[in-house]
Tab-separated table of C-alpha atoms and ligand atoms in Angstrom:
chain	number	residue	atom	x	y	z
A	1	MET	CA	0.000	0.000	0.000
A	2	ARG	CA	2.732	2.344	0.973
A	3	ALA	CA	4.556	1.753	-2.304
A	4	SER	CA	1.443	2.327	-4.393
A	5	HIS	CA	0.735	5.554	-2.531
A	6	LYS	CA	4.201	6.751	-3.396
A	7	ILE	CA	3.760	5.871	-7.037
A	8	ALA	CA	0.421	7.666	-7.121
A	9	GLY	CA	2.067	10.704	-5.599
A	10	VAL	CA	4.751	10.735	-8.254
A	11	ALA	CA	2.125	10.402	-10.959
A	12	VAL	CA	0.189	13.371	-9.620
A	13	ALA	CA	3.357	15.437	-9.454
A	14	ALA	CA	4.243	14.472	-13.014
A	15	ALA	CA	0.759	15.345	-14.244
A	16	ALA	CA	1.027	18.760	-12.629
A	17	LEU	CA	4.195	19.395	-14.612
A	18	LEU	CA	2.828	18.134	-17.902
A	19	PRO	CA	1.199	21.362	-19.099
A	20	LEU	CA	4.641	22.958	-19.082
A	21	GLY	CA	5.972	20.344	-21.428
A	22	VAL	CA	3.252	19.301	-23.781
A	23	GLY	CA	0.562	21.958	-23.601
A	24	SER	CA	-0.012	23.800	-26.839
A	25	ALA	CA	-2.750	26.332	-26.173
A	26	PHE	CA	-0.743	27.770	-23.280
A	27	ALA	CA	2.693	26.934	-24.606
A	28	ALA	CA	4.159	30.397	-24.376
A	29	ASP	CA	3.575	34.004	-25.318
A	30	GLY	CA	6.243	36.629	-25.328
A	31	THR	CA	9.150	38.201	-27.101
A	32	ALA	CA	12.874	37.654	-26.900
A	33	ASN	CA	15.687	39.753	-28.324
A	34	ALA	CA	19.303	39.027	-29.102
A	35	ASN	CA	22.301	41.190	-29.815
A	36	LEU	CA	24.405	39.242	-32.279
A	37	THR	CA	28.139	39.539	-31.744
A	38	PRO	CA	31.173	37.839	-33.277
A	39	VAL	CA	31.781	34.270	-32.169
A	40	ALA	CA	35.025	33.919	-30.259
A	41	LEU	CA	38.124	32.972	-32.277
A	42	ASN	CA	36.406	33.105	-35.671
A	43	GLY	CA	37.540	36.556	-36.765
A	44	VAL	CA	34.231	37.995	-37.939
A	45	GLN	CA	33.921	41.784	-37.745
A	46	GLY	CA	30.165	42.041	-37.654
A	47	SER	CA	27.092	42.566	-35.556
A	48	GLY	CA	23.364	42.219	-35.676
A	49	THR	CA	20.094	41.822	-33.871
A	50	ALA	CA	17.365	39.223	-33.751
A	51	MET	CA	13.868	39.309	-32.359
A	52	VAL	CA	11.538	36.373	-31.882
A	53	ASP	CA	7.871	36.867	-31.147
A	54	VAL	CA	6.204	33.799	-29.673
A	55	LYS	CA	2.475	33.117	-29.722
A	56	GLY	CA	1.721	29.635	-28.498
A	57	THR	CA	3.788	27.371	-30.701
A	58	THR	CA	4.097	29.831	-33.584
A	59	ILE	CA	7.046	32.179	-33.843
A	60	THR	CA	7.937	35.177	-35.993
A	61	VAL	CA	11.641	35.848	-36.435
A	62	THR	CA	13.186	39.162	-37.464
A	63	MET	CA	16.919	39.383	-37.911
A	64	ALA	CA	19.426	41.871	-39.297
A	65	ALA	CA	23.182	41.596	-39.435
A	66	SER	CA	26.170	43.099	-41.163
A	67	GLY	CA	29.831	42.263	-41.579
A	68	LEU	CA	29.199	38.783	-42.947
A	69	LEU	CA	31.013	37.231	-45.890
A	70	ALA	CA	29.177	38.828	-48.809
A	71	ASP	CA	27.148	36.900	-51.331
A	72	ALA	CA	27.582	33.547	-49.661
A	73	PRO	CA	24.864	31.437	-48.053
A	74	HIS	CA	24.682	31.884	-44.303
A	75	ALA	CA	22.932	29.080	-42.471
A	76	ALA	CA	21.162	30.523	-39.445
A	77	HIS	CA	19.381	28.754	-36.635
A	78	ILE	CA	17.838	28.966	-33.244
A	79	HIS	CA	19.735	26.608	-30.972
A	80	PHE	CA	18.527	25.224	-27.660
A	81	GLY	CA	19.396	22.305	-25.465
A	82	ALA	CA	18.092	21.724	-21.973
A	83	ALA	CA	21.590	20.659	-20.932
A	84	ALA	CA	23.349	23.512	-22.732
A	85	ARG	CA	24.672	26.612	-21.003
A	86	HIS	CA	22.282	28.887	-22.959
A	87	GLU	CA	25.265	31.024	-23.954
A	88	CYS	CA	27.407	31.836	-26.925
A	89	PRO	CA	30.614	29.805	-27.023
A	90	ALA	CA	33.833	31.082	-25.518
A	91	ALA	CA	37.412	30.552	-26.645
A	92	SER	CA	37.639	27.842	-24.013
A	93	ASP	CA	35.116	25.798	-26.032
A	94	ASP	CA	37.782	25.163	-28.683
A	95	ALA	CA	38.033	21.485	-27.824
A	96	SER	CA	40.370	20.731	-30.732
A	97	LYS	CA	42.680	23.608	-29.807
A	98	ASP	CA	42.985	24.519	-33.489
A	99	GLY	CA	42.324	28.189	-32.827
A	100	THR	CA	38.810	28.364	-34.293
A	101	LEU	CA	35.361	27.260	-33.135
A	102	ASN	CA	33.326	24.972	-35.318
A	103	THR	CA	29.601	24.428	-34.876
A	104	THR	CA	29.987	21.275	-32.817
A	105	GLU	CA	32.456	22.883	-30.448
A	106	GLY	CA	29.802	25.508	-29.697
A	107	GLY	CA	27.287	22.811	-28.772
A	108	PRO	CA	27.908	22.815	-25.019
A	109	ALA	CA	27.176	26.549	-25.030
A	110	TYR	CA	24.118	26.782	-27.293
A	111	GLY	CA	22.845	23.234	-27.750
A	112	PRO	CA	21.522	21.600	-30.903
A	113	ILE	CA	19.600	23.275	-33.720
A	114	VAL	CA	15.880	23.543	-33.017
A	115	VAL	CA	14.800	25.924	-35.821
A	116	SER	CA	16.406	26.469	-39.228
A	117	LEU	CA	15.905	30.088	-40.265
A	118	THR	CA	15.394	29.331	-43.921
A	119	LYS	CA	13.769	31.866	-46.242
A	120	THR	CA	11.399	29.313	-47.761
A	121	GLY	CA	10.165	25.792	-47.076
A	122	ASP	CA	10.974	23.604	-44.118
A	123	THR	CA	12.262	25.222	-40.917
A	124	SER	CA	13.026	22.080	-38.941
A	125	PRO	CA	16.531	20.934	-37.974
A	126	THR	CA	16.412	18.785	-41.115
A	127	SER	CA	17.061	21.979	-43.095
A	128	ALA	CA	20.074	22.941	-40.989
A	129	LEU	CA	22.354	23.077	-44.018
A	130	ALA	CA	19.862	23.742	-46.825
A	131	VAL	CA	22.322	26.239	-48.276
A	132	ASP	CA	20.084	27.164	-51.211
A	133	ARG	CA	17.353	28.436	-48.859
A	134	PHE	CA	19.347	30.714	-46.561
A	135	ASP	CA	20.091	34.413	-46.967
A	136	THR	CA	23.256	35.146	-48.948
A	137	ALA	CA	24.061	38.476	-47.268
A	138	PRO	CA	24.422	40.778	-50.296
A	139	GLY	CA	27.190	43.211	-49.503
A	140	GLY	CA	27.681	41.403	-46.211
A	141	LYS	CA	24.281	42.422	-44.898
A	142	LEU	CA	21.587	40.005	-43.927
A	143	SER	CA	17.954	41.007	-43.524
A	144	TYR	CA	15.424	38.388	-42.554
A	145	GLU	CA	11.848	38.126	-41.488
A	146	ARG	CA	9.668	35.062	-41.410
A	147	GLY	CA	6.453	34.348	-39.559
A	148	SER	CA	4.259	31.299	-39.056
A	149	ILE	CA	7.162	29.109	-38.004
A	150	THR	CA	5.853	26.247	-35.913
A	151	VAL	CA	7.928	25.000	-33.006
A	152	SER	CA	7.361	22.517	-30.214
A	153	ALA	CA	5.890	23.741	-26.944
A	154	GLY	CA	9.202	23.051	-25.258
A	155	VAL	CA	11.083	25.206	-27.755
A	156	ALA	CA	8.519	28.010	-27.456
A	157	GLN	CA	8.953	27.986	-23.689
A	158	ALA	CA	12.736	27.941	-23.951
A	159	ILE	CA	12.648	31.008	-26.202
A	160	VAL	CA	10.350	32.943	-23.890
A	161	ALA	CA	12.474	31.891	-20.911
A	162	GLY	CA	15.582	33.390	-22.508
A	163	LYS	CA	17.342	30.071	-22.974
A	164	SER	CA	17.682	29.860	-26.746
A	165	VAL	CA	20.459	31.216	-28.913
A	166	VAL	CA	20.541	32.594	-32.473
A	167	VAL	CA	23.578	31.590	-34.503
A	168	ILE	CA	24.485	32.785	-38.005
A	169	HIS	CA	27.060	30.551	-39.647
A	170	GLY	CA	29.604	31.055	-42.411
A	171	VAL	CA	33.034	32.613	-41.939
A	172	ASP	CA	36.083	33.379	-44.056
A	173	HIS	CA	39.040	32.342	-41.938
A	174	ASN	CA	41.624	32.940	-44.674
A	175	GLY	CA	40.031	36.172	-45.877
A	176	ASP	CA	39.925	35.254	-49.557
A	177	GLY	CA	36.288	36.186	-50.080
A	178	LYS	CA	34.806	32.720	-50.385
A	179	TYR	CA	34.163	29.498	-48.529
A	180	ASP	CA	37.125	27.254	-49.160
A	181	GLY	CA	40.101	25.653	-47.480
A	182	SER	CA	41.235	22.126	-46.867
A	183	VAL	CA	39.426	21.682	-43.567
A	184	LYS	CA	36.026	20.129	-44.200
A	185	SER	CA	32.890	20.822	-42.204
A	186	GLU	CA	32.273	18.390	-39.379
A	187	LEU	CA	28.566	18.677	-40.256
A	188	ASP	CA	28.859	17.957	-43.979
A	189	PRO	CA	32.153	16.765	-45.495
A	190	LYS	CA	31.066	18.176	-48.861
A	191	LEU	CA	31.363	21.691	-47.439
A	192	PRO	CA	34.448	23.495	-46.187
A	193	THR	CA	34.349	24.234	-42.475
A	194	GLU	CA	34.249	27.935	-43.369
A	195	ALA	CA	30.706	27.421	-44.699
A	196	THR	CA	29.375	26.117	-41.396
A	197	ASP	CA	31.533	27.594	-38.632
A	198	PRO	CA	29.561	30.003	-36.416
A	199	ALA	CA	30.015	33.681	-37.291
A	200	LEU	CA	27.611	35.692	-35.132
A	201	CYS	CA	25.797	34.612	-31.998
A	202	GLY	CA	23.370	36.046	-29.488
A	203	VAL	CA	21.305	34.708	-26.607
A	204	LEU	CA	17.604	35.448	-27.084
A	205	ARG	CA	16.866	37.236	-23.853
A	206	ALA	CA	13.301	37.537	-22.641
A	207	ALA	CA	11.849	40.982	-23.126
A	208	PRO	CA	10.493	42.631	-19.971
A	209	ALA	CA	6.841	41.806	-19.393
A	210	GLY	CA	4.745	44.199	-21.429
A	211	GLY	CA	7.834	45.737	-22.917
A	212	MET	CA	6.842	44.963	-26.457
A	213	GLN	CA	3.203	45.901	-26.109
A	214	THR	CA	2.637	49.126	-27.969
A	215	GLY	CA	-1.123	49.111	-27.795
A	216	GLY	CA	-4.140	46.989	-28.533
A	217	GLY	CA	-4.988	44.965	-31.583
A	218	GLY	CA	-2.349	44.720	-34.258
A	219	ALA	CA	-0.144	47.529	-33.021
A	220	ALA	CA	2.771	45.232	-32.277
A	221	GLY	CA	2.613	43.769	-35.774
A	222	GLU	CA	2.513	47.215	-37.349
A	223	SER	CA	5.491	48.205	-35.255
A	224	ASN	CA	7.409	45.211	-36.566
A	225	GLY	CA	6.505	46.091	-40.124
A	226	ALA	CA	7.694	49.648	-39.718
A	227	LEU	CA	11.038	48.437	-38.467
A	228	ILE	CA	11.393	46.146	-41.440
A	229	LEU	CA	10.633	48.976	-43.853
A	230	LEU	CA	13.341	51.058	-42.280
A	231	GLY	CA	15.823	48.282	-42.807
A	232	GLY	CA	18.534	46.624	-40.836
A	233	ALA	CA	20.232	49.828	-39.744
A	234	ALA	CA	17.071	50.964	-37.995
A	235	LEU	CA	16.705	47.610	-36.305
A	236	ILE	CA	20.231	47.725	-34.998
A	237	THR	CA	19.822	51.274	-33.785
A	238	ALA	CA	16.530	50.390	-32.179
A	239	ALA	CA	18.186	47.595	-30.265
A	240	GLY	CA	20.720	49.961	-28.839
A	241	THR	CA	23.826	48.923	-30.700
A	242	ALA	CA	26.017	51.978	-30.849
A	243	THR	CA	27.251	51.834	-34.384
A	244	PHE	CA	26.441	50.108	-37.603
A	245	ALA	CA	29.372	47.812	-38.054
A	246	VAL	CA	31.695	48.602	-40.885
A	247	ARG	CA	33.288	45.603	-42.461
A	248	LYS	CA	36.958	46.065	-41.984
A	249	ALA	CA	39.752	44.882	-44.157
A	250	ARG	CA	40.727	41.430	-43.149
A	251	VAL	CA	44.165	40.700	-41.855
A	252	ARG	CA	45.797	38.248	-44.169
A	253	THR	CA	48.119	35.659	-42.824
B	301	CU	CU1	23.302	27.027	-36.048
């Protein structure tokens, strides 16, 4: 009897926690913002911002960045892992000690891919390296907005809780203006590691409660649209970044 009482107690406790994990109607509502900064060791001179609006299990993602390798596909994702540090990687994450951080080495910091920020089609982790569907950063600038992205309840909650991380990939270690080099990507041996190494990263921090509410009805959506019309520079300014990054001449080795 005593044992069965204990089991029943555990079951009740588990049931009480279930809505947090599998509920959909009440999954999460809120907004999270990220300041995108250069990933340690990877030599990118860039910056950007990202904003994710969460309604239940549907998210809208707005992102702007500059200082990326121009006219090359930049895979971009939301990363999250319950066991991750919910951070951008540090130089100390360079497990191979080769002086750069590849995507896998950043895993302990930001976790696995949970959303692929493709421009069209599938947005699941399956599209992590769908290079023909990511922004190519004309002139080094990336501008992205996509709505109606469906995520799991757990991912929606992680975003609202400030535990997910935006990563834009694609670097130019040797500064020759294209993805190349003898080191292959650990994610896809058909690609050079330059094509997949993380370039910019930012933790999606939860916006203060009510901070994004600009009025009733569709005001928030209109506000988003206005920002998009003004372009990436306005977004970056709005997020408080001091200067629009200027892509500097790369130091050649
Ligand atoms: Cu990624």
